Each structure stands twice: as C-alpha cells, then as structure tokens.
mmCIF file of C-alpha atoms in Angstrom:
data_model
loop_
_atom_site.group_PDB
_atom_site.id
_atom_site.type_symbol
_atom_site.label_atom_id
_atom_site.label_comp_id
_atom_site.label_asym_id
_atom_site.label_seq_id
_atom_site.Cartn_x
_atom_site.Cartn_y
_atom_site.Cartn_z
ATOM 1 C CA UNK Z 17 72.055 101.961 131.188
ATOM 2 C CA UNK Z 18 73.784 104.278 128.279
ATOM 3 C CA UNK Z 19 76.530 102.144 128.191
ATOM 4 C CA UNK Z 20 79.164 103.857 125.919
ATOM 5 C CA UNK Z 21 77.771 107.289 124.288
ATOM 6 C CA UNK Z 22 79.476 108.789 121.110
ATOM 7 C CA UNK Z 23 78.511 112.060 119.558
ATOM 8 C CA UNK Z 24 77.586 113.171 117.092
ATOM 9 C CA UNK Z 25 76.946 109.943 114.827
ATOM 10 C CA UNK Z 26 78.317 111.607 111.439
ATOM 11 C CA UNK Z 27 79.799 114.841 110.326
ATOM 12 C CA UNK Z 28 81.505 116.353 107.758
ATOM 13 C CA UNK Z 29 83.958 118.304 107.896
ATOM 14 C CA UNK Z 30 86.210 120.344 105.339
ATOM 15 C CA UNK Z 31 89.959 119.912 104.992
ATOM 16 C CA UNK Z 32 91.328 121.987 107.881
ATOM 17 C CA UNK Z 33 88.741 122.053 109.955
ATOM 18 C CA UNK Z 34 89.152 120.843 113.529
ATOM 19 C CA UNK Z 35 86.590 119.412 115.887
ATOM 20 C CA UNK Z 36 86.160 116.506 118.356
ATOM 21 C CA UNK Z 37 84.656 113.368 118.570
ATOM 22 C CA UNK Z 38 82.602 112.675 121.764
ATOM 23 C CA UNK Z 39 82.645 109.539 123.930
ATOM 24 C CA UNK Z 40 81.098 108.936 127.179
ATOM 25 C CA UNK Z 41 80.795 105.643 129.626
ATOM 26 C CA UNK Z 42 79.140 105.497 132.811
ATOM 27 C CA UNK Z 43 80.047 102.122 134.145
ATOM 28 C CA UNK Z 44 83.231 103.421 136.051
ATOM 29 C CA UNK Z 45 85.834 101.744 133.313
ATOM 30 C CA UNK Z 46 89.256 102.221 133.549
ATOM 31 C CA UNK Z 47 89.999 101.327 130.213
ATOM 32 C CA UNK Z 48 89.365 103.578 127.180
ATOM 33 C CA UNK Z 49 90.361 103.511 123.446
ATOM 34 C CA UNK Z 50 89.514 105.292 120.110
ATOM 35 C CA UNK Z 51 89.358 103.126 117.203
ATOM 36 C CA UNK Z 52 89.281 103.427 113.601
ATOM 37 C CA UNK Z 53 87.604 101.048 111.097
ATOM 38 C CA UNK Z 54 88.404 101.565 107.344
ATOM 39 C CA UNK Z 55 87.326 98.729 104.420
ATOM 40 C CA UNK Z 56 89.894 96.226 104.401
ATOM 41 C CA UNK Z 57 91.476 97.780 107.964
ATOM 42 C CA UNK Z 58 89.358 96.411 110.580
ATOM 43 C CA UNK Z 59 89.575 98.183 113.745
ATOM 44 C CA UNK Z 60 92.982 100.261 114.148
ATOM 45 C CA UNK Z 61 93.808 101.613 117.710
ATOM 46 C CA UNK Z 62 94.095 105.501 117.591
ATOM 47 C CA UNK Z 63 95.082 106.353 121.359
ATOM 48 C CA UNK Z 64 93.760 104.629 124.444
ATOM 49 C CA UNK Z 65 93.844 105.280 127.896
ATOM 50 C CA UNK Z 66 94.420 103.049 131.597
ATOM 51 C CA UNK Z 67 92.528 105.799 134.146
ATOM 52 C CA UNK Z 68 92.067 109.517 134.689
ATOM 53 C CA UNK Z 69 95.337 111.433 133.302
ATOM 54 C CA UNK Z 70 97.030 108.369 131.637
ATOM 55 C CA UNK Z 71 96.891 108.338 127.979
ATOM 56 C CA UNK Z 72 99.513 106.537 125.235
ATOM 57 C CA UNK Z 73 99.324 105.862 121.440
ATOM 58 C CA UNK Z 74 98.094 102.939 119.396
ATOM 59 C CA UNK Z 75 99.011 101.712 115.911
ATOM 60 C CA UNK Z 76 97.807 104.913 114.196
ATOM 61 C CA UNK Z 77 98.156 108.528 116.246
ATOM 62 C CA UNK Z 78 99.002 111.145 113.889
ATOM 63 C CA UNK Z 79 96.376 113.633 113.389
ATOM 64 C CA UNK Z 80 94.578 113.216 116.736
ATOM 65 C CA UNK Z 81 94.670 114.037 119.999
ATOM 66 C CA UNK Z 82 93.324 113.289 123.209
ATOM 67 C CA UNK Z 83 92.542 113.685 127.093
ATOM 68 C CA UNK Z 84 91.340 112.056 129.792
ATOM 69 C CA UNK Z 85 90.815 114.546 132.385
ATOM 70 C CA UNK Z 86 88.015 112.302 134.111
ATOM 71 C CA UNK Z 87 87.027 108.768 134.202
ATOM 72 C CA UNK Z 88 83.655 108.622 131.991
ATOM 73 C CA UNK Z 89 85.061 111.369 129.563
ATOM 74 C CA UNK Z 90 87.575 110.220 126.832
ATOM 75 C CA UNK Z 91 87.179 112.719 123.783
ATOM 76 C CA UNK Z 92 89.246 112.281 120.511
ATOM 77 C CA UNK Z 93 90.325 115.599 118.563
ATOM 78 C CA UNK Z 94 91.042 116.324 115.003
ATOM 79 C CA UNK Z 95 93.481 119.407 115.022
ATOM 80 C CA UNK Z 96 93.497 119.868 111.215
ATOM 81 C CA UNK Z 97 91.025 117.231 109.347
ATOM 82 C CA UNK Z 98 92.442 115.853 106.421
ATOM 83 C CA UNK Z 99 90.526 113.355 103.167
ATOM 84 C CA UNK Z 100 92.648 109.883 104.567
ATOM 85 C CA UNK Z 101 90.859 110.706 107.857
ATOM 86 C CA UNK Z 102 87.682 109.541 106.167
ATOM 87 C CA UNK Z 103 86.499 106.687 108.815
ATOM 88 C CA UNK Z 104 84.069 105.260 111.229
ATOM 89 C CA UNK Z 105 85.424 105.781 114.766
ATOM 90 C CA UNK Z 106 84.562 103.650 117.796
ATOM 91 C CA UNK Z 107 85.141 104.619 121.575
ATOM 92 C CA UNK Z 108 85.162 101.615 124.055
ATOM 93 C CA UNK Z 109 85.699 100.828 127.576
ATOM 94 C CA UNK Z 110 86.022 98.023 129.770
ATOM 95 C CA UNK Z 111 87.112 97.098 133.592
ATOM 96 C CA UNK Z 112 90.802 97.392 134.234
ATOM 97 C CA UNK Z 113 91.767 93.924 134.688
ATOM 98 C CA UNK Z 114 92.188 91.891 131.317
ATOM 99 C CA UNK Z 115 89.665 89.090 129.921
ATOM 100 C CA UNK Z 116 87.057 91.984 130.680
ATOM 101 C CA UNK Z 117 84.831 92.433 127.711
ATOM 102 C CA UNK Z 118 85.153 95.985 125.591
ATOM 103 C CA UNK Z 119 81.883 97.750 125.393
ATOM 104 C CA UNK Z 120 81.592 99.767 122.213
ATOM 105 C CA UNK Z 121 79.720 103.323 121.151
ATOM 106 C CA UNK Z 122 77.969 103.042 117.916
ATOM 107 C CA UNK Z 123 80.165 104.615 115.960
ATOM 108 C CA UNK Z 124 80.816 107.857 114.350
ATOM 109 C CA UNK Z 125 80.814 108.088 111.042
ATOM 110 C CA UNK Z 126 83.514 111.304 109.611
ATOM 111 C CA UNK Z 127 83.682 112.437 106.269
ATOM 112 C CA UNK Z 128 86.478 115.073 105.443
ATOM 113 C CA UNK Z 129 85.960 116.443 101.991
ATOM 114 C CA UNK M 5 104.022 94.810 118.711
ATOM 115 C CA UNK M 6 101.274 92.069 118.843
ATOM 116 C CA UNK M 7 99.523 91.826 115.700
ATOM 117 C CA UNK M 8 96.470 90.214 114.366
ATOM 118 C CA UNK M 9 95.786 88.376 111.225
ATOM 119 C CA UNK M 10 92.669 87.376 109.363
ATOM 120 C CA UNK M 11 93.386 85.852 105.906
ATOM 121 C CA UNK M 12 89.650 85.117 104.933
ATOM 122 C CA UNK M 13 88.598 88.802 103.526
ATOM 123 C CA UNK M 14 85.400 87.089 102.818
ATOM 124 C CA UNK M 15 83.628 83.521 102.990
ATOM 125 C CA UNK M 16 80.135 82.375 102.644
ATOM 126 C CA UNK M 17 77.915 79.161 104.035
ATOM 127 C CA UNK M 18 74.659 77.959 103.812
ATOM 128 C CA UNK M 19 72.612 77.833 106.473
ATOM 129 C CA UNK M 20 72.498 74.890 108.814
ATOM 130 C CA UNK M 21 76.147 74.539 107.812
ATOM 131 C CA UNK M 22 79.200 74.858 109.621
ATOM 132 C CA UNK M 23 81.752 77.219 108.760
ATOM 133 C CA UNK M 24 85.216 78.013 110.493
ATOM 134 C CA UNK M 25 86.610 81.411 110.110
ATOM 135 C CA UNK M 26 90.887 81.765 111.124
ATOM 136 C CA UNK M 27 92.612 83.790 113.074
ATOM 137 C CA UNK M 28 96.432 83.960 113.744
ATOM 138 C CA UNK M 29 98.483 86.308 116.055
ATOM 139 C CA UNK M 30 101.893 87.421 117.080
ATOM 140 C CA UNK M 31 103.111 88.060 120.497
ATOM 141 C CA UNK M 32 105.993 87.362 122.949
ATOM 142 C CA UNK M 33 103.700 87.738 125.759
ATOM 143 C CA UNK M 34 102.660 84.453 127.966
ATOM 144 C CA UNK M 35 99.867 86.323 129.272
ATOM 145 C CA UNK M 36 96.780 87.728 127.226
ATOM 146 C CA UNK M 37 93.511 86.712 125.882
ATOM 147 C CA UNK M 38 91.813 86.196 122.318
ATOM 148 C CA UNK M 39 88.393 87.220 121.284
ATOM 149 C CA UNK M 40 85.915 86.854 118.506
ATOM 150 C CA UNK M 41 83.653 90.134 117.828
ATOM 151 C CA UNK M 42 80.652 90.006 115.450
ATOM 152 C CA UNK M 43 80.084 93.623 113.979
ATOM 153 C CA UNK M 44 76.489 92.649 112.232
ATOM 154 C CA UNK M 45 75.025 95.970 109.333
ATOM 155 C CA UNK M 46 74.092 97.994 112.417
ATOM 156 C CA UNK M 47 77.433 98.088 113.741
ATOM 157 C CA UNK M 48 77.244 97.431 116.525
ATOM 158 C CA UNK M 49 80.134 95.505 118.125
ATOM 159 C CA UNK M 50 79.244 91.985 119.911
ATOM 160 C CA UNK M 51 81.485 89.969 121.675
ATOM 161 C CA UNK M 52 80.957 86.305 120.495
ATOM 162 C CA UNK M 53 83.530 84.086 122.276
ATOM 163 C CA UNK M 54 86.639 85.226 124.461
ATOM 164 C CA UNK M 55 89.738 82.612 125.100
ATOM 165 C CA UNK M 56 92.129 82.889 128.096
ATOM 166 C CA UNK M 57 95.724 82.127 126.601
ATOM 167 C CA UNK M 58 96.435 80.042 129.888
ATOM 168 C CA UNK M 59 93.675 77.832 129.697
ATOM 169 C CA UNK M 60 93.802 74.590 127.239
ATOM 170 C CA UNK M 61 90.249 74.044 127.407
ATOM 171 C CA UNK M 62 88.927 75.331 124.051
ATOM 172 C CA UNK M 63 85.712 77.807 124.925
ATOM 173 C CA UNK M 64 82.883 77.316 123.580
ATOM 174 C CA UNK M 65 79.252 79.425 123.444
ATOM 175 C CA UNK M 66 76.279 77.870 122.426
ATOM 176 C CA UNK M 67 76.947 77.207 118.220
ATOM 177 C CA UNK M 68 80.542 78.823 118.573
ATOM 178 C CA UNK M 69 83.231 77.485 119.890
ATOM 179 C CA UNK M 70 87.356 78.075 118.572
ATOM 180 C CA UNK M 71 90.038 75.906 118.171
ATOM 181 C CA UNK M 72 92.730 77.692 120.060
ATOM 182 C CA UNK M 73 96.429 76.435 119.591
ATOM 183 C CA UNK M 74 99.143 78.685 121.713
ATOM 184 C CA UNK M 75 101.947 76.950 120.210
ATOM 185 C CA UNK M 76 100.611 77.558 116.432
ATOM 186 C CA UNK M 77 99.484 81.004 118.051
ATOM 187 C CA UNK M 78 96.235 80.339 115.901
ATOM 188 C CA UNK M 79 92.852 80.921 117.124
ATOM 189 C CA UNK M 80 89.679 80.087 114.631
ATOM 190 C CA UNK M 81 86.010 80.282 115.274
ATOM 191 C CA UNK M 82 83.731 77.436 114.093
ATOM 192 C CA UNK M 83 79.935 78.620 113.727
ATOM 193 C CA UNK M 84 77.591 75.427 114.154
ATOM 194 C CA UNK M 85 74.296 75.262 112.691
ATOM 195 C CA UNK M 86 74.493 78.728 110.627
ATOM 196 C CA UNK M 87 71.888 80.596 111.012
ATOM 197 C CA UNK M 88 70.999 83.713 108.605
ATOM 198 C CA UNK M 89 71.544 85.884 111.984
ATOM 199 C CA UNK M 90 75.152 84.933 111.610
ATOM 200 C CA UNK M 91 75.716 86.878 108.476
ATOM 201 C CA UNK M 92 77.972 90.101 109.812
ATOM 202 C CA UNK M 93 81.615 90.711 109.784
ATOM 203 C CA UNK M 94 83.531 88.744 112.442
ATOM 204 C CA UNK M 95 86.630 90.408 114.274
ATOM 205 C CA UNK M 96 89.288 88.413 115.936
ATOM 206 C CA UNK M 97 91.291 90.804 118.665
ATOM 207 C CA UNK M 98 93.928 89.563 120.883
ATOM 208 C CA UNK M 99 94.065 91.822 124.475
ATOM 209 C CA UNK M 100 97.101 91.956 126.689
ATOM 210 C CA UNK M 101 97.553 94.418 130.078
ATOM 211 C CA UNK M 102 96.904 97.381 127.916
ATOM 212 C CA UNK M 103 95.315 97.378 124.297
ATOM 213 C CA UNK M 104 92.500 95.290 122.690
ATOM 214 C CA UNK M 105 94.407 94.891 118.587
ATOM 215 C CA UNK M 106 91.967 93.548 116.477
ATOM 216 C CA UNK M 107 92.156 92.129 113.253
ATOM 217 C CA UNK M 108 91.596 92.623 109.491
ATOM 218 C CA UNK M 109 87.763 91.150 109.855
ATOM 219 C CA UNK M 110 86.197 88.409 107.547
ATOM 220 C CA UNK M 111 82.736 89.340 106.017
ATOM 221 C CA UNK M 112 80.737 85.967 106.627
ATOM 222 C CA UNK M 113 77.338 85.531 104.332
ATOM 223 C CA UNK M 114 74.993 82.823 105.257
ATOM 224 C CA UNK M 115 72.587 81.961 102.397
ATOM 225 C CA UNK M 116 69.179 80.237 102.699
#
C-alpha cells in the first residue's frame, strides 16, 4: 500500500517562482488537507477538502491554492513563492466520517530563498 | 474557531518514568474527537491515542493513556514506563465534521 504520496520531498525555489506540491492517496478518502509545520507552529491547516470538487480554507490560505478535481489527487500550489513560505508541508487523508485516523505523506520540505 | 493549546514547548523524563504532557482546547461544539500524534526525527506522523468527546471512559493504549476532562476542555497524555522510543515531538489535534487543528507540539526527551 502507498498510503499517502507527496512529491517531490524538498525544493527550492526563488522568490517568485511558482510550482506545486504533489499529494496522492489511494485508499478512496474523502478527506484531504495541506498542512504546514514551522518551529514553534506545529501543524497549521492550509486548505482542506470533504470529496471531489469541494475545497475551503484553513487557519492559514494566503499564498496557495488548490484543487480537487478527483478523489486520490489533492495538489497544493504556490502562485508566487515568497521567504515566510519557508516550511515542511504535510498532505493527509482519512475516511469521511469523524474519529477516523489522518494518514500523513512524509513531508515536503520548501525552501524559498 | 476551535483552537488547540500545548503549553509544554519542551519537557524531558528518564526512562522507566512517567511523564504527562497537556493539552487544552476551545470549542462550542458537543460533538468532536481529541487525538495525540507522535511526529518521532523521521517525521513521520503516528497516531498515539484518539478520545471520543462523548465517551467518559478515559482511552487508553498500551503505556498511554489521557486524562480527558470535557468540562475543563483539557485533554493530557500520560506516557508509562518511558521508553527511549518515546523521545519525538507529541501533537495534540482536536477533529470535528471537517478539519483535524492540531496543536503547538511539545518536544519530549527521554534520557537513559
């Protein structure tokens, strides 16, 4: 089983640049999110998504984007990277009903110099 | 907005010992559950104990096991019998319909 797939596993990118962030689950999840973990942070929720064609904001938004035009697809994109964007980001997924566990990628880590 | 907070930025044990890392949370919702993730140097995210707000009955796994009070809206993890394993950062993350909001993390250290 791949479980939850993230690429690549680091970049850097330049101020300006744009690119996007991978993720991939093949256990037929509902449930999607992008997080962000910074020192001192913990995890913050980017965007997140409930099924195919549904996606809302978290706690922290600006800067990214994102689509969910199929169930194991959720990719996160970076229209203009800037320094404070600097991170390790995590895709997960889980089941759609709640008390369902969160299965996790293994991170990207971004560097935006 | 539910939020999540973790006021032990760090703590440290020795092994064999027990150690109890807190967790407090804020939410007008009667319905969600409560987690505790371990994110060990790899980083890979583990899910150590979850906690259904409904249920009383404290959950326990193995050496973990939390002390959940809904009306304090607290929720702390007690490691048993630390074992060097145990030495990663520790998320607490509360989960309602939607969104899994996790907290600031506590670095844990078990010593020999």
């Amino acid at each position: 089983n791949a479980g939850v797939t993230q690429t690549p596993k680091f970049q850097v990118l330049k101020t300006g640049q744009s690119m996007t962030l991978q993720c991939a689950q093949d256990m037929n999840h509902e449930y999607m999110s992008w997080y962000r973990q910074d020192p001192g942070m913990g995890l913050r929720l980017i965007h997140y998504s409930v099924g195919a064609g549904i996606t809302d904001q978290g706690e922290v938004p600006n800067g990214y984007n994102v689509s969910r035009s199929t169930t194991e697809d959720f990719p996160l994109r970076l229209l203009s990277a800037a320094p404070s964007q600097t991170s390790v980001y995590f895709c997960a997924s889980r089941p759609g009903h709640v008390n369902t566990e969160a299965f996790f990628g293994q991170g990207t880590r971004l560097t935006v110099v | 907005a539910q939020t999540v907070t973790q006021s032990q930025p760090e703590m440290s044990v020795q092994e064999a010992e027990t150690v109890t890392l807190s967790c407090t949370y804020d939410t007008s919702e009667s319905n969600y559950y409560l987690f505790w993730y371990k994110q060990p140097p790899s980083r890979q995210m583990i899910l150590v104990i979850r906690q259904e707000a409904y249920k009383q009955q404290n959950a326990t796994e193995n050496r973990f096991s939390v002390n959940f009070q809904k009306a304090a809206k607290s929720f702390s993890l007690k490691i048993s019998d630390s074992q060097l394993g145990d030495t990663a950062m520790y998320f607490c993350a509360f989960m309602n319909t939607d969104k899994l909001i996790f907290g600031t993390g506590t670095r844990l250290q078990v010593f020999p």
